[in-house]
mmCIF file of C-alpha atoms in Angstrom:
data_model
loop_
_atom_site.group_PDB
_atom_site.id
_atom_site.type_symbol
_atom_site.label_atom_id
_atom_site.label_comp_id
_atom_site.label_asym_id
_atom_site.label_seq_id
_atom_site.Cartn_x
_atom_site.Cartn_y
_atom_site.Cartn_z
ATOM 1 C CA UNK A 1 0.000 0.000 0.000
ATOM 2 C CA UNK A 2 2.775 1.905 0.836
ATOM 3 C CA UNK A 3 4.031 1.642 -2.869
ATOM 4 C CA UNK A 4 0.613 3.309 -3.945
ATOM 5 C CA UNK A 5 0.662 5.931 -1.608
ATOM 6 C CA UNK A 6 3.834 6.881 -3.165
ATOM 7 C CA UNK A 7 2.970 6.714 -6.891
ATOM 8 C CA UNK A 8 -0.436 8.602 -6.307
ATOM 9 C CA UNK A 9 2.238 11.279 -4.811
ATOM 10 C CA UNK A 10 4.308 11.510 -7.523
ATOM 11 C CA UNK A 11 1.695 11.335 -10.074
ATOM 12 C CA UNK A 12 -0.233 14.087 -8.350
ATOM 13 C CA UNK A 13 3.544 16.035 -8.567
ATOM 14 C CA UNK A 14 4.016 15.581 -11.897
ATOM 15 C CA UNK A 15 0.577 16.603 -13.019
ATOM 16 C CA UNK A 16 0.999 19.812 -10.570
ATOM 17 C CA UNK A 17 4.018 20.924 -12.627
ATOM 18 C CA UNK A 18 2.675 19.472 -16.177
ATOM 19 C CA UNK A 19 1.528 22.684 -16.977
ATOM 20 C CA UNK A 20 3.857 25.531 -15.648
ATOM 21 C CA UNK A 21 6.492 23.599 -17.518
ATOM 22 C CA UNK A 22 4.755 22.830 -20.735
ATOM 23 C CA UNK A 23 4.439 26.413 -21.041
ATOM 24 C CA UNK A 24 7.599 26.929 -20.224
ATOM 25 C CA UNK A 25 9.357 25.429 -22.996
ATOM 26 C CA UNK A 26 6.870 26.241 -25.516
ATOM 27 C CA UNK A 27 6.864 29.709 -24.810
ATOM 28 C CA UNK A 28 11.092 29.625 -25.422
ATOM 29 C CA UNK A 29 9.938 27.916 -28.778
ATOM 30 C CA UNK A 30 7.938 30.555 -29.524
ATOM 31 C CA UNK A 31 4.196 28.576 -28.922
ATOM 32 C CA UNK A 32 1.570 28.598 -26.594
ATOM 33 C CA UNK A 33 0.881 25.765 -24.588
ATOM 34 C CA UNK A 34 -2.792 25.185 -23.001
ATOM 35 C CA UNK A 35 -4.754 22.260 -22.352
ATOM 36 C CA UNK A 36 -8.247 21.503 -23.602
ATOM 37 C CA UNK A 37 -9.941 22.209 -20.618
ATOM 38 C CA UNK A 38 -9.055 24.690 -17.906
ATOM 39 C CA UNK A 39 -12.530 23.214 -16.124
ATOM 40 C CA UNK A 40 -11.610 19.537 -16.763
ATOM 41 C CA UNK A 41 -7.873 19.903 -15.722
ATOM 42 C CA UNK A 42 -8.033 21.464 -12.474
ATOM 43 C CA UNK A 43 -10.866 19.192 -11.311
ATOM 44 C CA UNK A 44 -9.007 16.203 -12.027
ATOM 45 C CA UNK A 45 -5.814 17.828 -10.207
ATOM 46 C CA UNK A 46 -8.645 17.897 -7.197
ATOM 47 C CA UNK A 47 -9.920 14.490 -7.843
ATOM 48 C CA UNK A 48 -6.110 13.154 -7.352
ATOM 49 C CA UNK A 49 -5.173 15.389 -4.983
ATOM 50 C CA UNK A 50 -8.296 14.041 -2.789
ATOM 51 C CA UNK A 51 -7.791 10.693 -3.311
ATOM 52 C CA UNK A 52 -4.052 10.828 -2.385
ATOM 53 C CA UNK A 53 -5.224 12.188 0.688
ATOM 54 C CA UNK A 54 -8.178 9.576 1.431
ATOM 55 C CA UNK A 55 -5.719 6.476 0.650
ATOM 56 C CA UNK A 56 -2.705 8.244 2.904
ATOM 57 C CA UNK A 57 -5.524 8.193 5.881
ATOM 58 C CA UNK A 58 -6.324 4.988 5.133
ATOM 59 C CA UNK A 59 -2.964 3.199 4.672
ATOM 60 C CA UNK A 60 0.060 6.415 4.926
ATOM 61 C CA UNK A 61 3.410 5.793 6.336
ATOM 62 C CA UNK A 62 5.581 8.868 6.776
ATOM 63 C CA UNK A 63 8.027 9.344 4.135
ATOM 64 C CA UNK A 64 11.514 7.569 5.030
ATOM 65 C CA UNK A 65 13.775 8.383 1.625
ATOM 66 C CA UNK A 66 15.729 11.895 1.244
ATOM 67 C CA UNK A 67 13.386 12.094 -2.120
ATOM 68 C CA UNK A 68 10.181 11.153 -0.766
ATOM 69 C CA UNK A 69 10.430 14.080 1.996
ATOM 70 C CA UNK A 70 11.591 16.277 -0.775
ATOM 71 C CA UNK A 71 8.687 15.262 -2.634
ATOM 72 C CA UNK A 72 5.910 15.872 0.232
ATOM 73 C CA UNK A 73 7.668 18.849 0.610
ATOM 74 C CA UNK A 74 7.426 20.570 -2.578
ATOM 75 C CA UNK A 75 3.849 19.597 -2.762
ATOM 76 C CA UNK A 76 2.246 22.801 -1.177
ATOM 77 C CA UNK A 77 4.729 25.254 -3.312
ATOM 78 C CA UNK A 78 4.026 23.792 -6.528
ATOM 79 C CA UNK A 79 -0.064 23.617 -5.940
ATOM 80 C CA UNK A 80 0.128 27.662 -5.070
ATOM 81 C CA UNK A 81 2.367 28.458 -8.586
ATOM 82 C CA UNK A 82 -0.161 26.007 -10.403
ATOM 83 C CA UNK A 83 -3.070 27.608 -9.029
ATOM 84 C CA UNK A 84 -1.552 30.924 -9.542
ATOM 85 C CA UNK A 85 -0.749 30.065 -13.101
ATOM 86 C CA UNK A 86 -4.146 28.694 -14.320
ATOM 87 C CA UNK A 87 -5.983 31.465 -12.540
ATOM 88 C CA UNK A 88 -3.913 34.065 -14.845
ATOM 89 C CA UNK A 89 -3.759 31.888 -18.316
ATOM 90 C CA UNK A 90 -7.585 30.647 -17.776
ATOM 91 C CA UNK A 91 -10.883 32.327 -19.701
ATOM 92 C CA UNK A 92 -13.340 34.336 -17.886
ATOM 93 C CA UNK A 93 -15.392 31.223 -17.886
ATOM 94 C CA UNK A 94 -15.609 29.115 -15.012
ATOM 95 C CA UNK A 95 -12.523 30.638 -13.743
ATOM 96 C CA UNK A 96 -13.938 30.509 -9.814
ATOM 97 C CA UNK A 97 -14.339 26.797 -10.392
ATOM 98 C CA UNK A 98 -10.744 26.413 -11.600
ATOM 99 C CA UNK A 99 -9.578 28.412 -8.634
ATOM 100 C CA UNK A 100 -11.518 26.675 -5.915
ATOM 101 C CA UNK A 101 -10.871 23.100 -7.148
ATOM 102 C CA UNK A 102 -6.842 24.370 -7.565
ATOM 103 C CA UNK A 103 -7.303 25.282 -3.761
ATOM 104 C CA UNK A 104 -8.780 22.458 -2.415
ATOM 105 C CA UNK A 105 -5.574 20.345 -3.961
ATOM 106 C CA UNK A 106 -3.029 23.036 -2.090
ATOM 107 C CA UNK A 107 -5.426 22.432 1.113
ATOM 108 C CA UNK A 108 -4.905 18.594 -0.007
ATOM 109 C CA UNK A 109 -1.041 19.170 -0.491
ATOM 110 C CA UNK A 110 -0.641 20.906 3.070
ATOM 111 C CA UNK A 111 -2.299 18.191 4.767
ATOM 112 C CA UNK A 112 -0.055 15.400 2.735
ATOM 113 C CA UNK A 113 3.026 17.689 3.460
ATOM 114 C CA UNK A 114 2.165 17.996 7.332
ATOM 115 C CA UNK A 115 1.220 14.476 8.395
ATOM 116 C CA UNK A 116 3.446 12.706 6.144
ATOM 117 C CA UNK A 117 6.498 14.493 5.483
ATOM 118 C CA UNK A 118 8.156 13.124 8.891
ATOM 119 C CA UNK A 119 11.604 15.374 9.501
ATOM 120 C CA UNK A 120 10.745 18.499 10.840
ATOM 121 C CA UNK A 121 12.816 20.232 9.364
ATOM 122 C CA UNK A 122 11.500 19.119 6.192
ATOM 123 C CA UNK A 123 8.420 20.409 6.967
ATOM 124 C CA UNK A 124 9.797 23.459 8.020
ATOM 125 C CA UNK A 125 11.496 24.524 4.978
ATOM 126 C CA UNK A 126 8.258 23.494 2.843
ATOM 127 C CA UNK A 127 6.440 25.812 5.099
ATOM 128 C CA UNK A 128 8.613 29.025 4.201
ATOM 129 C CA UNK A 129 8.493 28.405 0.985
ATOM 130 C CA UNK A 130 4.856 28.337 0.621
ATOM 131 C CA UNK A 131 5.121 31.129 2.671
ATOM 132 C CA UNK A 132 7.085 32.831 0.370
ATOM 133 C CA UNK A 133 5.384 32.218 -2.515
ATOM 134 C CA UNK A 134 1.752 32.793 -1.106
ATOM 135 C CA UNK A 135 1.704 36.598 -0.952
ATOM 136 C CA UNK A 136 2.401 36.702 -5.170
ATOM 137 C CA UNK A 137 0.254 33.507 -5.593
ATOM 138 C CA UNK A 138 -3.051 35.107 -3.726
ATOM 139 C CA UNK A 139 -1.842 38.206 -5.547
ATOM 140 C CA UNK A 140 -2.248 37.119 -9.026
ATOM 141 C CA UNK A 141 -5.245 35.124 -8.711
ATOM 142 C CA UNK A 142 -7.213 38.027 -6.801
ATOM 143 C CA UNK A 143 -6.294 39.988 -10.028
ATOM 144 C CA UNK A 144 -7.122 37.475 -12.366
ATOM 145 C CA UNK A 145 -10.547 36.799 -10.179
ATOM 146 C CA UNK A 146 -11.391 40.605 -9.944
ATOM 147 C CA UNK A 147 -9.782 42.255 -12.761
ATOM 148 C CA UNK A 148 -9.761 39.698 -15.327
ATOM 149 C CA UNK A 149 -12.232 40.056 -17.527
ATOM 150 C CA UNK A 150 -11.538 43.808 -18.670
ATOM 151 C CA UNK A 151 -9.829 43.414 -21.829
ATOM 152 C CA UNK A 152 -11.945 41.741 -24.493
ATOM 153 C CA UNK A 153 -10.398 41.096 -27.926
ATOM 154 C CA UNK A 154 -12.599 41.173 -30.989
ATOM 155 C CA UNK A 155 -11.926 40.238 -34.396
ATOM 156 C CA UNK A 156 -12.487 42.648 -36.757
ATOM 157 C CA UNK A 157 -11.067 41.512 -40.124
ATOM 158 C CA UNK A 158 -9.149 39.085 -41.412
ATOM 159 C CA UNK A 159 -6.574 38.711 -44.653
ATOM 160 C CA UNK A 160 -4.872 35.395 -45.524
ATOM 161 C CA UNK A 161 -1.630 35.723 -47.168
ATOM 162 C CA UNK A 162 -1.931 34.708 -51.252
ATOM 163 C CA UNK A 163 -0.218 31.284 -50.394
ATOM 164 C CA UNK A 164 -2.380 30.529 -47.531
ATOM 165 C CA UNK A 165 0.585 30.290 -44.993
ATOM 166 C CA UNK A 166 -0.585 32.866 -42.767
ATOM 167 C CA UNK A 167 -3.311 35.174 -41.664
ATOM 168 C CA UNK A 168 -3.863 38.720 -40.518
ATOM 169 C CA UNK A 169 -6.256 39.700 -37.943
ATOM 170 C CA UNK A 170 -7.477 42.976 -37.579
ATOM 171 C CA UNK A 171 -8.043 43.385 -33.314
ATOM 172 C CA UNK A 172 -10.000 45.669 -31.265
ATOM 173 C CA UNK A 173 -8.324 44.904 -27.734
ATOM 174 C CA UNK A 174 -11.004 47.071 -25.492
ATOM 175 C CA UNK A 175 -10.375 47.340 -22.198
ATOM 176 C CA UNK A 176 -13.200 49.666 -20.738
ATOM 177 C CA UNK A 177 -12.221 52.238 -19.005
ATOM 178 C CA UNK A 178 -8.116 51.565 -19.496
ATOM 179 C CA UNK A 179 -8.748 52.267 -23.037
ATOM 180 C CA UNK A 180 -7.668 49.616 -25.429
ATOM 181 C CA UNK A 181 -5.735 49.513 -28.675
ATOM 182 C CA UNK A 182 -5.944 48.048 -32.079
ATOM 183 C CA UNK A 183 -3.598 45.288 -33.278
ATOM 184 C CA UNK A 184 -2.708 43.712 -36.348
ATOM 185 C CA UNK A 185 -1.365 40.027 -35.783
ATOM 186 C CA UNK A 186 0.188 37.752 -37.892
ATOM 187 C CA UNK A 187 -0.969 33.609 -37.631
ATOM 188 C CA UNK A 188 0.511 30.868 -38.881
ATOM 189 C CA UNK A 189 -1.974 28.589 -40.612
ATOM 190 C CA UNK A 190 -1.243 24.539 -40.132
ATOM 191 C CA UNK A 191 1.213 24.904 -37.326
ATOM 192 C CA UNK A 192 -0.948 24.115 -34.630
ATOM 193 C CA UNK A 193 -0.478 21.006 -32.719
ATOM 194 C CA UNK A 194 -3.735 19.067 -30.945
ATOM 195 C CA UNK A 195 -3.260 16.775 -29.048
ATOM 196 C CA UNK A 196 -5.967 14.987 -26.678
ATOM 197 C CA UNK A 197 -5.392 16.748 -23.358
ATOM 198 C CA UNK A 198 -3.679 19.858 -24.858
ATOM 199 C CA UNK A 199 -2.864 21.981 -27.493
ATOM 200 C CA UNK A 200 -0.020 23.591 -28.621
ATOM 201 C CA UNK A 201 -0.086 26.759 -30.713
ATOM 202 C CA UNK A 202 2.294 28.693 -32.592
ATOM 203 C CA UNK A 203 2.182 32.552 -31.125
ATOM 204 C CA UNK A 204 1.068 35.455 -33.443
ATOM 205 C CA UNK A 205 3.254 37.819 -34.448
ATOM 206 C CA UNK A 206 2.555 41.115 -33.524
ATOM 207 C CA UNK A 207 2.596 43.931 -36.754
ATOM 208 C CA UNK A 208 0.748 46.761 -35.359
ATOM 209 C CA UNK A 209 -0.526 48.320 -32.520
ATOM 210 C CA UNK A 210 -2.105 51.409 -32.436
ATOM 211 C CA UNK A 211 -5.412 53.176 -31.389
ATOM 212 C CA UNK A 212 -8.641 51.053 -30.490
ATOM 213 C CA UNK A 213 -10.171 53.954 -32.621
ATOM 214 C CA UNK A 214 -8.363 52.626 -35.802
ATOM 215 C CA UNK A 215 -9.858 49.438 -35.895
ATOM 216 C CA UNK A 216 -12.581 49.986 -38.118
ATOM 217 C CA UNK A 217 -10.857 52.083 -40.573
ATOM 218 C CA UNK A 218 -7.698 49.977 -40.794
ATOM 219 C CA UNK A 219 -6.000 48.956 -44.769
ATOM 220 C CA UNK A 220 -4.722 45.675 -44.396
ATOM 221 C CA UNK A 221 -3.781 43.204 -47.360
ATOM 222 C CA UNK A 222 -0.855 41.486 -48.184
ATOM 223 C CA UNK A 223 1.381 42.743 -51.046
ATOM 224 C CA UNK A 224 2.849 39.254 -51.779
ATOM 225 C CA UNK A 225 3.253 35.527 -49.366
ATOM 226 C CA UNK A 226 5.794 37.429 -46.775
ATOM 227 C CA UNK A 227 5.019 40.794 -47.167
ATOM 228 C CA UNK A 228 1.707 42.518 -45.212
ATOM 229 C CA UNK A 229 1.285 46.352 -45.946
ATOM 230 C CA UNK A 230 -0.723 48.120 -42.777
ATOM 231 C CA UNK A 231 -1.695 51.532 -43.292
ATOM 232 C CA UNK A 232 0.744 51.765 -46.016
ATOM 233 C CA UNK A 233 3.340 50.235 -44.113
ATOM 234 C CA UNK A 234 5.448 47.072 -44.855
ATOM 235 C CA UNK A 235 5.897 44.238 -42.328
ATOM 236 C CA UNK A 236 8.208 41.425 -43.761
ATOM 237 C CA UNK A 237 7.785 37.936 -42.061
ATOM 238 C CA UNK A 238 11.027 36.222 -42.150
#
């Protein structure tokens, strides 16, 4: 049982961390990395976090390896950065859900951290470093619960390139009372990878930004497959 305890731990660990890091290294590749499901993935991250905590009550033993307490010990830490991360990446929809089922894994991850991670000083140095990172963690996700869903993007044209390679959008980025401003972004067509659980997208290169007043009055088109002309002026994709 012991042996299950231990692979529902690392499991839950590696799933904590899944995303941070996938978006890690596709950002330095220059794509976005998001799964399917904002919804879906933090209530499964709940569901496991839950039932690592039911079958530790049931059956736990206090960690004995160096890497198991290291383990237990992270646990806390990297629930507050996931949390903190899906609150800010997430849509407006749902986004209380995410948060709250995100919180009830760190509540699950303190509890596995406390009664199973043995060594106090183990424990101790898990504890400052959730302390440390809780202040910017609570931080972003306030401002992701509160202020979140001011900027709204809307499409408001769109030219593909002659050889169909990539597209222009046309953007009104609105942002109520902040303003807003209009962008012109390039997209590469075909490069997108789906996969079942996630999706990873090439990022849009950014032509033009200007005045959310210009939106509607904007002269887009492309003057050859590499070549987009905005308001006159060229942008060359290399």
């Amino acid at each position: 049982m012991r042996i299950t305890n231990l692979i529902m731990i690392v499991f839950l660990f590696f799933l904590m961390i899944f995303l941070p890091l996938g978006a890690l290294f596709a950002f330095i590749a220059g794509y976005s990395f998001e799964p399917a499901s904002y919804l879906l993935f933090a209530a499964f991250v709940a569901l496991v976090a839950a039932a690592a905590v039911v079958l530790s009550i049931k059956k736990g033993q206090a960690a004995t390896g160096k890497a198991e307490m290291a383990l237990y010990a992270l646990l806390p830490p990297i629930s507050l950065i996931d949390a903190a991360f899906c609150a800010v990446r997430c849509g407006r929809m749902y986004r209380w859900w995410i948060v709250g089922f995100l919180l009830l894994c760190f509540c699950c991850c303190i509890f596995l951290m406390v009664r199973y991670g043995k060594a106090l000083s183990v424990k101790i140095c898990s504890l400052i470093l959730t302390a440390l990172i809780f202040p910017f963690a609570v931080f972003l996700i306030f401002l992701s619960l509160i202020f979140g869903n001011i900027s709204e993007n809307s499409v408001v044209s769109s030219v593909e390139s002659p050889d169909g390679k990539y597209r222009a959008d046309v953007i009104a980025n609105d942002q109520g009372a902040f303003g807003g401003n209009t962008l012109v972004n390039i997209y590469w067509e075909n490069r997108d990878i789906d996969l079942l659980f996630v999706r990873i997208v090439k990022m849009p290169r950014k032509a033009y930004r200007g005045r959310l007043d210009e939106s509607d009055d904007m002269e887009v088109y492309w003057k050859n497959g590499t070549c987009l002309v905005v308001n006159g002026r060229e942008y060359v994709i290399d």
